[in-house]
mmCIF file of C-alpha atoms in Angstrom:
data_model
loop_
_atom_site.group_PDB
_atom_site.id
_atom_site.type_symbol
_atom_site.label_atom_id
_atom_site.label_comp_id
_atom_site.label_asym_id
_atom_site.label_seq_id
_atom_site.Cartn_x
_atom_site.Cartn_y
_atom_site.Cartn_z
ATOM 1 C CA MET B 1185 -7.849 -55.858 30.004
ATOM 2 C CA GLN B 1186 -9.762 -58.076 32.316
ATOM 3 C CA VAL B 1187 -12.819 -57.369 34.411
ATOM 4 C CA THR B 1188 -13.621 -59.422 37.216
ATOM 5 C CA PRO B 1189 -16.728 -59.901 39.301
ATOM 6 C CA SER B 1190 -17.061 -57.355 42.097
ATOM 7 C CA PRO B 1191 -17.077 -58.537 45.622
ATOM 8 C CA THR B 1192 -20.388 -57.902 47.698
ATOM 9 C CA ARG B 1193 -20.134 -55.572 50.492
ATOM 10 C CA PRO B 1194 -22.581 -54.410 53.288
ATOM 11 C CA ALA B 1195 -24.620 -51.256 52.321
ATOM 12 C CA LYS B 1196 -23.011 -49.441 55.382
ATOM 13 C CA ASN B 1197 -19.634 -49.571 53.994
ATOM 14 C CA ARG B 1198 -20.454 -47.628 50.890
ATOM 15 C CA ALA B 1199 -19.463 -44.123 50.587
ATOM 16 C CA ILE B 1200 -21.560 -41.358 49.707
ATOM 17 C CA LEU B 1201 -20.319 -39.216 46.925
ATOM 18 C CA GLY B 1202 -20.973 -35.497 47.485
ATOM 19 C CA GLN B 1203 -19.895 -32.717 45.375
ATOM 20 C CA LEU B 1204 -17.190 -33.132 42.871
ATOM 21 C CA SER B 1205 -13.999 -31.652 43.611
ATOM 22 C CA ASP B 1206 -10.844 -30.573 41.621
ATOM 23 C CA MET B 1207 -9.138 -33.458 43.297
ATOM 24 C CA ASP B 1208 -11.799 -35.709 42.408
ATOM 25 C CA MET B 1209 -11.463 -34.876 38.925
ATOM 26 C CA ARG B 1210 -7.829 -35.290 39.304
ATOM 27 C CA LEU B 1211 -8.268 -38.843 40.720
ATOM 28 C CA LEU B 1212 -10.634 -39.899 37.733
ATOM 29 C CA GLN B 1213 -7.857 -38.600 35.213
ATOM 30 C CA VAL B 1214 -5.268 -41.082 36.938
ATOM 31 C CA PHE B 1215 -7.942 -43.989 36.984
ATOM 32 C CA LYS B 1216 -8.835 -43.274 33.274
ATOM 33 C CA THR B 1217 -5.198 -43.267 32.480
ATOM 34 C CA VAL B 1218 -4.356 -46.433 34.448
ATOM 35 C CA VAL B 1219 -7.331 -48.013 32.886
ATOM 36 C CA GLU B 1220 -6.193 -47.215 29.135
ATOM 37 C CA CYS B 1221 -2.441 -48.150 30.020
ATOM 38 C CA GLY B 1222 -3.314 -51.279 31.567
ATOM 39 C CA GLY B 1223 -1.709 -51.044 35.047
ATOM 40 C CA MET B 1224 -0.108 -48.751 37.389
ATOM 41 C CA SER B 1225 3.479 -49.202 36.082
ATOM 42 C CA ALA B 1226 2.632 -48.447 32.651
ATOM 43 C CA ALA B 1227 0.735 -45.429 33.726
ATOM 44 C CA GLU B 1228 3.712 -43.822 35.595
ATOM 45 C CA LEU B 1229 5.344 -42.700 32.532
ATOM 46 C CA GLU B 1230 2.113 -41.401 30.974
ATOM 47 C CA LEU B 1231 1.433 -39.383 34.103
ATOM 48 C CA ASN B 1232 5.039 -38.737 34.782
ATOM 49 C CA ILE B 1233 4.797 -39.886 38.553
ATOM 50 C CA GLY B 1234 5.862 -42.580 40.485
ATOM 51 C CA SER B 1235 3.971 -45.736 40.482
ATOM 52 C CA SER B 1236 3.409 -45.579 44.279
ATOM 53 C CA THR B 1237 1.904 -42.197 43.809
ATOM 54 C CA VAL B 1238 -0.512 -43.780 40.998
ATOM 55 C CA SER B 1239 -1.496 -46.697 43.310
ATOM 56 C CA ARG B 1240 -2.299 -44.361 46.123
ATOM 57 C CA HIS B 1241 -4.420 -42.027 43.934
ATOM 58 C CA VAL B 1242 -6.457 -44.946 42.825
ATOM 59 C CA LYS B 1243 -6.795 -46.296 46.269
ATOM 60 C CA ASP B 1244 -7.998 -42.656 47.390
ATOM 61 C CA LEU B 1245 -10.507 -42.829 44.680
ATOM 62 C CA GLU B 1246 -11.785 -46.239 45.866
ATOM 63 C CA THR B 1247 -12.265 -44.911 49.314
ATOM 64 C CA ARG B 1248 -13.912 -41.529 48.110
ATOM 65 C CA LEU B 1249 -16.188 -43.714 45.882
ATOM 66 C CA GLY B 1250 -16.607 -46.461 48.637
ATOM 67 C CA LEU B 1251 -16.035 -49.075 45.674
ATOM 68 C CA VAL B 1252 -13.144 -51.759 44.754
ATOM 69 C CA LEU B 1253 -12.114 -50.699 41.461
ATOM 70 C CA CYS B 1254 -9.460 -52.901 40.313
ATOM 71 C CA ARG B 1255 -7.491 -55.676 41.109
ATOM 72 C CA ARG B 1256 -3.726 -55.624 41.084
ATOM 73 C CA GLY B 1257 -1.178 -58.386 41.941
ATOM 74 C CA ARG B 1258 0.804 -61.119 40.517
ATOM 75 C CA ALA B 1259 -1.963 -62.122 38.219
ATOM 76 C CA GLY B 1260 -1.911 -58.663 36.474
ATOM 77 C CA PHE B 1261 -4.321 -55.433 36.541
ATOM 78 C CA ALA B 1262 -7.957 -56.315 35.993
ATOM 79 C CA LEU B 1263 -11.179 -54.223 36.380
ATOM 80 C CA THR B 1264 -13.863 -55.239 38.726
ATOM 81 C CA GLY B 1265 -17.358 -54.804 37.255
ATOM 82 C CA GLU B 1266 -18.072 -51.745 39.446
ATOM 83 C CA GLY B 1267 -14.613 -50.569 38.107
ATOM 84 C CA GLN B 1268 -15.614 -50.859 34.493
ATOM 85 C CA ARG B 1269 -18.967 -48.859 35.058
ATOM 86 C CA VAL B 1270 -16.892 -46.092 36.701
ATOM 87 C CA TYR B 1271 -14.438 -46.111 33.843
ATOM 88 C CA GLU B 1272 -17.538 -45.495 31.250
ATOM 89 C CA GLU B 1273 -18.784 -42.854 33.686
ATOM 90 C CA THR B 1274 -15.342 -41.312 33.832
ATOM 91 C CA LEU B 1275 -15.151 -41.027 29.752
ATOM 92 C CA ARG B 1276 -18.832 -39.396 29.838
ATOM 93 C CA LEU B 1277 -17.970 -36.933 32.742
ATOM 94 C CA LEU B 1278 -14.834 -35.930 31.092
ATOM 95 C CA ALA B 1279 -16.169 -35.496 27.686
ATOM 96 C CA ALA B 1280 -18.935 -33.325 29.127
ATOM 97 C CA VAL B 1281 -16.318 -31.104 30.826
ATOM 98 C CA ASP B 1282 -14.380 -30.626 27.644
ATOM 99 C CA GLY B 1283 -17.707 -29.747 25.923
ATOM 100 C CA PHE B 1284 -18.399 -27.178 28.952
ATOM 101 C CA ARG B 1285 -14.879 -25.728 28.261
ATOM 102 C CA ALA B 1286 -15.419 -25.666 24.341
ATOM 103 C CA SER B 1287 -18.772 -23.755 24.848
ATOM 104 C CA VAL B 1288 -17.147 -21.200 27.224
ATOM 105 C CA ASP B 1289 -14.425 -20.821 24.483
ATOM 106 C CA ASP B 1290 -17.214 -20.320 21.927
ATOM 107 C CA ILE B 1291 -18.896 -17.444 24.063
ATOM 108 C CA HIS B 1292 -15.350 -15.850 24.274
ATOM 109 C CA GLN B 1293 -15.277 -16.094 20.322
ATOM 110 C CA ARG B 1294 -12.043 -18.056 20.778
ATOM 111 C CA MET B 1295 -10.818 -21.453 20.052
ATOM 112 C CA GLY B 1296 -8.724 -23.174 22.976
ATOM 113 C CA GLY B 1297 -8.494 -26.457 24.823
ATOM 114 C CA GLN B 1298 -8.228 -29.803 23.434
ATOM 115 C CA LEU B 1299 -9.702 -31.418 20.126
ATOM 116 C CA GLU B 1300 -9.925 -35.039 19.940
ATOM 117 C CA LEU B 1301 -9.720 -36.747 16.206
ATOM 118 C CA ALA B 1302 -10.343 -40.271 15.545
ATOM 119 C CA LEU B 1303 -9.009 -41.859 12.327
ATOM 120 C CA PHE B 1304 -9.556 -45.361 10.826
ATOM 121 C CA ASP B 1305 -6.211 -47.013 10.446
ATOM 122 C CA LYS B 1306 -3.896 -46.855 7.500
ATOM 123 C CA THR B 1307 -4.774 -43.477 6.230
ATOM 124 C CA ALA B 1308 -1.323 -41.777 6.201
ATOM 125 C CA SER B 1309 0.008 -43.837 3.353
ATOM 126 C CA ASN B 1310 -3.207 -43.246 1.096
ATOM 127 C CA PRO B 1311 -1.829 -40.556 -1.613
ATOM 128 C CA ARG B 1312 -5.407 -39.370 -1.757
ATOM 129 C CA ALA B 1313 -5.569 -38.506 1.699
ATOM 130 C CA ARG B 1314 -4.721 -35.012 2.878
ATOM 131 C CA ILE B 1315 -5.346 -35.282 6.600
ATOM 132 C CA HIS B 1316 -2.013 -34.007 7.154
ATOM 133 C CA GLU B 1317 -2.961 -30.851 5.287
ATOM 134 C CA ALA B 1318 -5.625 -30.366 7.209
ATOM 135 C CA ILE B 1319 -3.977 -30.507 10.258
ATOM 136 C CA ALA B 1320 -1.609 -27.783 8.920
ATOM 137 C CA LEU B 1321 -4.536 -25.481 8.130
ATOM 138 C CA PHE B 1322 -6.014 -25.908 11.594
ATOM 139 C CA ALA B 1323 -2.981 -25.216 13.142
ATOM 140 C CA GLU B 1324 -2.645 -21.849 11.303
ATOM 141 C CA GLN B 1325 -6.232 -21.069 12.359
ATOM 142 C CA ALA B 1326 -6.540 -22.423 16.116
ATOM 143 C CA PRO B 1327 -2.765 -22.489 17.299
ATOM 144 C CA GLU B 1328 -3.901 -22.565 20.843
ATOM 145 C CA VAL B 1329 -5.769 -25.761 20.392
ATOM 146 C CA LYS B 1330 -3.977 -29.012 21.479
ATOM 147 C CA LEU B 1331 -4.833 -31.981 19.044
ATOM 148 C CA VAL B 1332 -4.966 -35.621 20.113
ATOM 149 C CA LEU B 1333 -5.280 -38.317 17.479
ATOM 150 C CA HIS B 1334 -6.607 -41.644 17.824
ATOM 151 C CA VAL B 1335 -6.853 -44.799 15.695
ATOM 152 C CA ALA B 1336 -9.830 -46.918 15.854
ATOM 153 C CA SER B 1337 -12.436 -49.330 14.144
ATOM 154 C CA ILE B 1338 -15.348 -47.644 12.598
ATOM 155 C CA ASN B 1339 -17.809 -48.450 15.202
ATOM 156 C CA THR B 1340 -15.935 -47.089 17.828
ATOM 157 C CA ILE B 1341 -15.197 -43.900 15.972
ATOM 158 C CA GLU B 1342 -19.052 -43.203 15.390
ATOM 159 C CA ARG B 1343 -19.857 -44.080 19.216
ATOM 160 C CA GLY B 1344 -17.268 -41.947 20.253
ATOM 161 C CA ILE B 1345 -18.329 -39.208 17.922
ATOM 162 C CA ILE B 1346 -22.104 -39.462 19.093
ATOM 163 C CA ASP B 1347 -21.288 -39.745 23.130
ATOM 164 C CA GLY B 1348 -18.814 -36.589 22.738
ATOM 165 C CA ARG B 1349 -15.630 -38.527 23.635
ATOM 166 C CA TRP B 1350 -14.247 -37.591 20.211
ATOM 167 C CA GLN B 1351 -15.095 -34.404 18.278
ATOM 168 C CA VAL B 1352 -14.290 -35.206 14.681
ATOM 169 C CA GLY B 1353 -13.811 -38.557 12.839
ATOM 170 C CA VAL B 1354 -12.633 -40.022 9.390
ATOM 171 C CA ILE B 1355 -13.940 -43.465 8.407
ATOM 172 C CA PRO B 1356 -14.810 -45.357 5.294
ATOM 173 C CA ALA B 1357 -18.424 -44.726 4.470
ATOM 174 C CA HIS B 1358 -20.697 -47.506 5.009
ATOM 175 C CA ARG B 1359 -24.021 -46.495 6.565
ATOM 176 C CA ASN B 1360 -25.410 -42.979 7.826
ATOM 177 C CA SER B 1361 -26.323 -42.246 11.308
ATOM 178 C CA PRO B 1362 -29.097 -39.452 11.924
ATOM 179 C CA SER B 1363 -26.850 -38.306 14.708
ATOM 180 C CA LEU B 1364 -23.868 -37.423 12.608
ATOM 181 C CA LEU B 1365 -22.925 -34.899 9.672
ATOM 182 C CA TYR B 1366 -20.881 -36.335 6.931
ATOM 183 C CA ALA B 1367 -18.586 -34.833 4.440
ATOM 184 C CA ASP B 1368 -16.864 -36.739 1.381
ATOM 185 C CA LEU B 1369 -13.203 -36.812 1.689
ATOM 186 C CA PHE B 1370 -11.163 -39.038 -0.575
ATOM 187 C CA GLY B 1371 -11.298 -42.669 -1.865
ATOM 188 C CA GLU B 1372 -9.437 -45.779 -1.552
ATOM 189 C CA THR B 1373 -8.887 -48.761 -3.680
ATOM 190 C CA MET B 1374 -9.200 -52.326 -1.771
ATOM 191 C CA GLN B 1375 -7.370 -55.198 -3.392
ATOM 192 C CA LEU B 1376 -7.858 -58.815 -2.666
ATOM 193 C CA TYR B 1377 -4.247 -60.529 -1.730
ATOM 194 C CA CYS B 1378 -2.895 -63.721 -0.960
ATOM 195 C CA GLY B 1379 0.649 -64.389 1.003
ATOM 196 C CA GLN B 1380 3.916 -65.793 -0.729
ATOM 197 C CA ARG B 1381 3.103 -69.200 0.943
ATOM 198 C CA HIS B 1382 -0.642 -69.395 -0.388
ATOM 199 C CA PRO B 1383 -1.399 -71.847 -3.270
ATOM 200 C CA LEU B 1384 -2.487 -69.059 -5.394
ATOM 201 C CA PHE B 1385 0.702 -66.935 -5.036
ATOM 202 C CA GLY B 1386 2.358 -66.760 -8.531
ATOM 203 C CA GLN B 1387 -0.431 -68.817 -10.256
ATOM 204 C CA PRO B 1388 -2.342 -67.431 -13.385
ATOM 205 C CA HIS B 1389 -5.582 -65.550 -12.030
ATOM 206 C CA HIS B 1390 -7.324 -65.089 -15.430
ATOM 207 C CA GLU B 1391 -9.900 -67.630 -14.313
ATOM 208 C CA LEU B 1392 -10.649 -66.648 -10.748
ATOM 209 C CA ASP B 1393 -13.999 -65.034 -9.871
ATOM 210 C CA TRP B 1394 -15.925 -64.604 -6.769
ATOM 211 C CA ASP B 1395 -17.579 -68.020 -7.092
ATOM 212 C CA ALA B 1396 -14.036 -69.647 -7.432
ATOM 213 C CA LEU B 1397 -12.867 -67.934 -4.247
ATOM 214 C CA ARG B 1398 -15.337 -69.663 -1.970
ATOM 215 C CA GLN B 1399 -13.090 -72.524 -1.469
ATOM 216 C CA TRP B 1400 -10.247 -70.645 0.270
ATOM 217 C CA PRO B 1401 -10.210 -69.253 3.683
ATOM 218 C CA PHE B 1402 -10.808 -65.769 4.039
ATOM 219 C CA ALA B 1403 -9.699 -63.290 6.639
ATOM 220 C CA GLY B 1404 -12.134 -60.353 7.207
ATOM 221 C CA LEU B 1405 -12.934 -57.446 9.435
ATOM 222 C CA GLY B 1406 -15.021 -58.329 12.425
ATOM 223 C CA TYR B 1407 -17.359 -54.941 12.364
ATOM 224 C CA HIS B 1408 -19.953 -53.824 10.106
ATOM 225 C CA SER B 1409 -17.682 -52.225 7.025
ATOM 226 C CA PRO B 1410 -17.583 -52.274 3.497
ATOM 227 C CA ASN B 1411 -15.166 -55.165 3.991
ATOM 228 C CA MET B 1412 -17.710 -57.075 5.812
ATOM 229 C CA ALA B 1413 -20.589 -55.949 3.361
ATOM 230 C CA LEU B 1414 -18.594 -57.375 0.365
ATOM 231 C CA SER B 1415 -17.618 -60.410 2.066
ATOM 232 C CA HIS B 1416 -21.157 -61.419 2.907
ATOM 233 C CA GLN B 1417 -22.400 -60.318 -0.497
ATOM 234 C CA ALA B 1418 -19.694 -62.584 -2.350
ATOM 235 C CA GLN B 1419 -20.518 -65.297 0.194
ATOM 236 C CA LEU B 1420 -16.573 -65.488 0.806
ATOM 237 C CA THR B 1421 -15.685 -68.020 3.676
ATOM 238 C CA ARG B 1422 -14.679 -66.196 6.434
ATOM 239 C CA SER B 1423 -12.091 -68.419 8.782
ATOM 240 C CA ALA B 1424 -10.387 -65.836 10.315
ATOM 241 C CA THR B 1425 -11.314 -62.226 12.037
ATOM 242 C CA GLY B 1426 -9.384 -59.134 12.524
ATOM 243 C CA PHE B 1427 -9.760 -55.666 13.730
ATOM 244 C CA ASP B 1428 -7.796 -53.688 12.023
ATOM 245 C CA GLN B 1429 -5.799 -53.624 8.784
ATOM 246 C CA GLU B 1430 -2.604 -54.765 10.501
ATOM 247 C CA ALA B 1431 -4.292 -57.733 11.783
ATOM 248 C CA ILE B 1432 -5.668 -58.671 8.209
ATOM 249 C CA ALA B 1433 -2.097 -58.290 6.985
ATOM 250 C CA THR B 1434 -0.622 -60.541 9.178
ATOM 251 C CA LEU B 1435 -3.363 -63.189 8.557
ATOM 252 C CA ILE B 1436 -2.428 -62.741 4.799
ATOM 253 C CA LEU B 1437 1.161 -62.969 5.703
ATOM 254 C CA SER B 1438 0.774 -66.577 7.225
ATOM 255 C CA GLY B 1439 -0.355 -67.879 3.615
ATOM 256 C CA ARG B 1440 -3.575 -69.414 4.949
ATOM 257 C CA TYR B 1441 -5.843 -66.829 4.128
ATOM 258 C CA LEU B 1442 -6.961 -64.278 1.280
ATOM 259 C CA GLY B 1443 -8.030 -60.954 2.486
ATOM 260 C CA PHE B 1444 -8.504 -57.290 1.311
ATOM 261 C CA LEU B 1445 -6.126 -54.425 2.021
ATOM 262 C CA PRO B 1446 -5.767 -50.679 0.897
ATOM 263 C CA ASP B 1447 -3.593 -50.869 -2.105
ATOM 264 C CA HIS B 1448 -1.342 -48.264 -0.903
ATOM 265 C CA TYR B 1449 -0.886 -50.220 2.604
ATOM 266 C CA ALA B 1450 -0.217 -53.512 0.719
ATOM 267 C CA GLU B 1451 2.337 -52.012 -1.848
ATOM 268 C CA ALA B 1452 5.390 -52.516 0.419
ATOM 269 C CA PHE B 1453 4.654 -55.718 1.012
ATOM 270 C CA GLU B 1454 4.335 -56.422 -2.734
ATOM 271 C CA ARG B 1455 7.595 -54.752 -3.472
ATOM 272 C CA ARG B 1456 9.139 -57.291 -1.106
ATOM 273 C CA GLY B 1457 7.663 -60.480 -2.729
ATOM 274 C CA LEU B 1458 5.385 -61.055 0.500
ATOM 275 C CA MET B 1459 1.936 -60.701 -0.974
ATOM 276 C CA GLN B 1460 0.478 -60.470 -4.467
ATOM 277 C CA ALA B 1461 -2.880 -59.269 -5.758
ATOM 278 C CA LEU B 1462 -5.346 -61.349 -7.370
ATOM 279 C CA ALA B 1463 -6.884 -60.301 -10.527
ATOM 280 C CA PRO B 1464 -6.354 -56.809 -9.425
ATOM 281 C CA GLU B 1465 -8.590 -55.406 -12.356
ATOM 282 C CA ARG B 1466 -11.400 -57.348 -11.430
ATOM 283 C CA LEU B 1467 -11.196 -58.706 -7.622
ATOM 284 C CA GLN B 1468 -11.354 -55.206 -5.751
ATOM 285 C CA TYR B 1469 -13.745 -52.698 -4.262
ATOM 286 C CA SER B 1470 -13.680 -49.029 -3.795
ATOM 287 C CA CYS B 1471 -14.596 -47.128 -0.661
ATOM 288 C CA GLN B 1472 -15.246 -43.662 -0.045
ATOM 289 C CA PHE B 1473 -13.563 -41.835 3.164
ATOM 290 C CA VAL B 1474 -15.832 -39.425 4.937
ATOM 291 C CA SER B 1475 -15.923 -36.732 7.753
ATOM 292 C CA LEU B 1476 -17.729 -37.086 11.157
ATOM 293 C CA LEU B 1477 -19.295 -34.415 13.336
ATOM 294 C CA ARG B 1478 -21.934 -34.784 15.789
ATOM 295 C CA ARG B 1479 -25.281 -32.889 15.030
ATOM 296 C CA SER B 1480 -26.244 -31.985 18.473
ATOM 297 C CA PRO B 1481 -25.542 -30.765 20.632
ATOM 298 C CA GLN B 1482 -23.794 -28.455 18.139
ATOM 299 C CA PRO B 1483 -19.893 -28.902 17.836
ATOM 300 C CA GLY B 1484 -17.504 -26.244 19.140
ATOM 301 C CA ARG B 1485 -15.898 -23.750 17.080
ATOM 302 C CA ALA B 1486 -12.738 -26.007 17.162
ATOM 303 C CA ALA B 1487 -14.430 -28.974 15.929
ATOM 304 C CA GLN B 1488 -16.469 -27.191 13.145
ATOM 305 C CA CYS B 1489 -13.136 -25.385 12.298
ATOM 306 C CA PHE B 1490 -11.418 -28.561 11.610
ATOM 307 C CA TYR B 1491 -14.376 -30.212 9.838
ATOM 308 C CA GLU B 1492 -13.919 -27.385 7.601
ATOM 309 C CA CYS B 1493 -10.353 -27.733 7.175
ATOM 310 C CA LEU B 1494 -10.683 -31.371 6.186
ATOM 311 C CA VAL B 1495 -13.178 -30.547 3.436
ATOM 312 C CA LYS B 1496 -11.077 -27.527 2.180
ATOM 313 C CA ALA B 1497 -7.880 -29.839 2.072
ATOM 314 C CA HIS B 1498 -9.548 -32.422 0.037
ATOM 315 C CA GLN B 1499 -11.197 -30.100 -2.463
ATOM 316 C CA ARG B 1500 -8.002 -28.693 -3.334
ATOM 317 C CA VAL B 1501 -7.145 -32.174 -4.751
ATOM 318 C CA SER B 1502 -10.291 -32.735 -6.329
#
């Protein structure tokens, strides 16, 4: 998604936003979907309305706000600077509305509405993860709550929980924030891999150590994580960056880079002879996955219930 500079307009052309109506909220929801889908045509399937109607809603919102929110044309869809700010404020507003609904449900001693759960990627193939069991437990206890699952990076999930966009998160533990509550869930083993075309593929690895690995280009995650911490500690030569496990796997498969992947995720590539773990008994690290919940304001009953279901599902395994 691109952000283009906003045009300057005389102040007299700017609309003054008064009270927010239900229609304003609807227009903001449409605008949010358009941004996240990357354009009007892509959003029509998500919204189940025609692209001309989507375009008219966005135009109505621009008129209502007195702002140009996006550019659309042959060059594609791009937010203006003002559109980016309105999108960010829309996320905050909608999160606050969801929080209000959750609070009203709490007053009525019921669980309803929508619960936003954010997971770090490639957790489903981990045999130690029992997130699916937690979902089943939660669905039994809160059948009226609609679950929405997101996959994102560690830092994005932390920010999303703190600002209220998402209610519960699951990430690898790497540092603690005083704004969040943590509970241990399950572990994961990260092995160092090379691709089939790499010079180390099929070679003896008994002499490989961290010092020897510094001569080889390394592909690492581009944000604060156990992956980044270890690569810095071992002084590996990071020559390529990915922002999820799929990206790291693709870089490894090129045969140009070494990289860490969860052993359960890389297993399918190994079976096909596309990857090989290097000295798996030595060149590895373990990380612990934790669940996240915001400390303040106090999460709603549905969020607390799902958090407890996560802990309970993984205690059964322990």
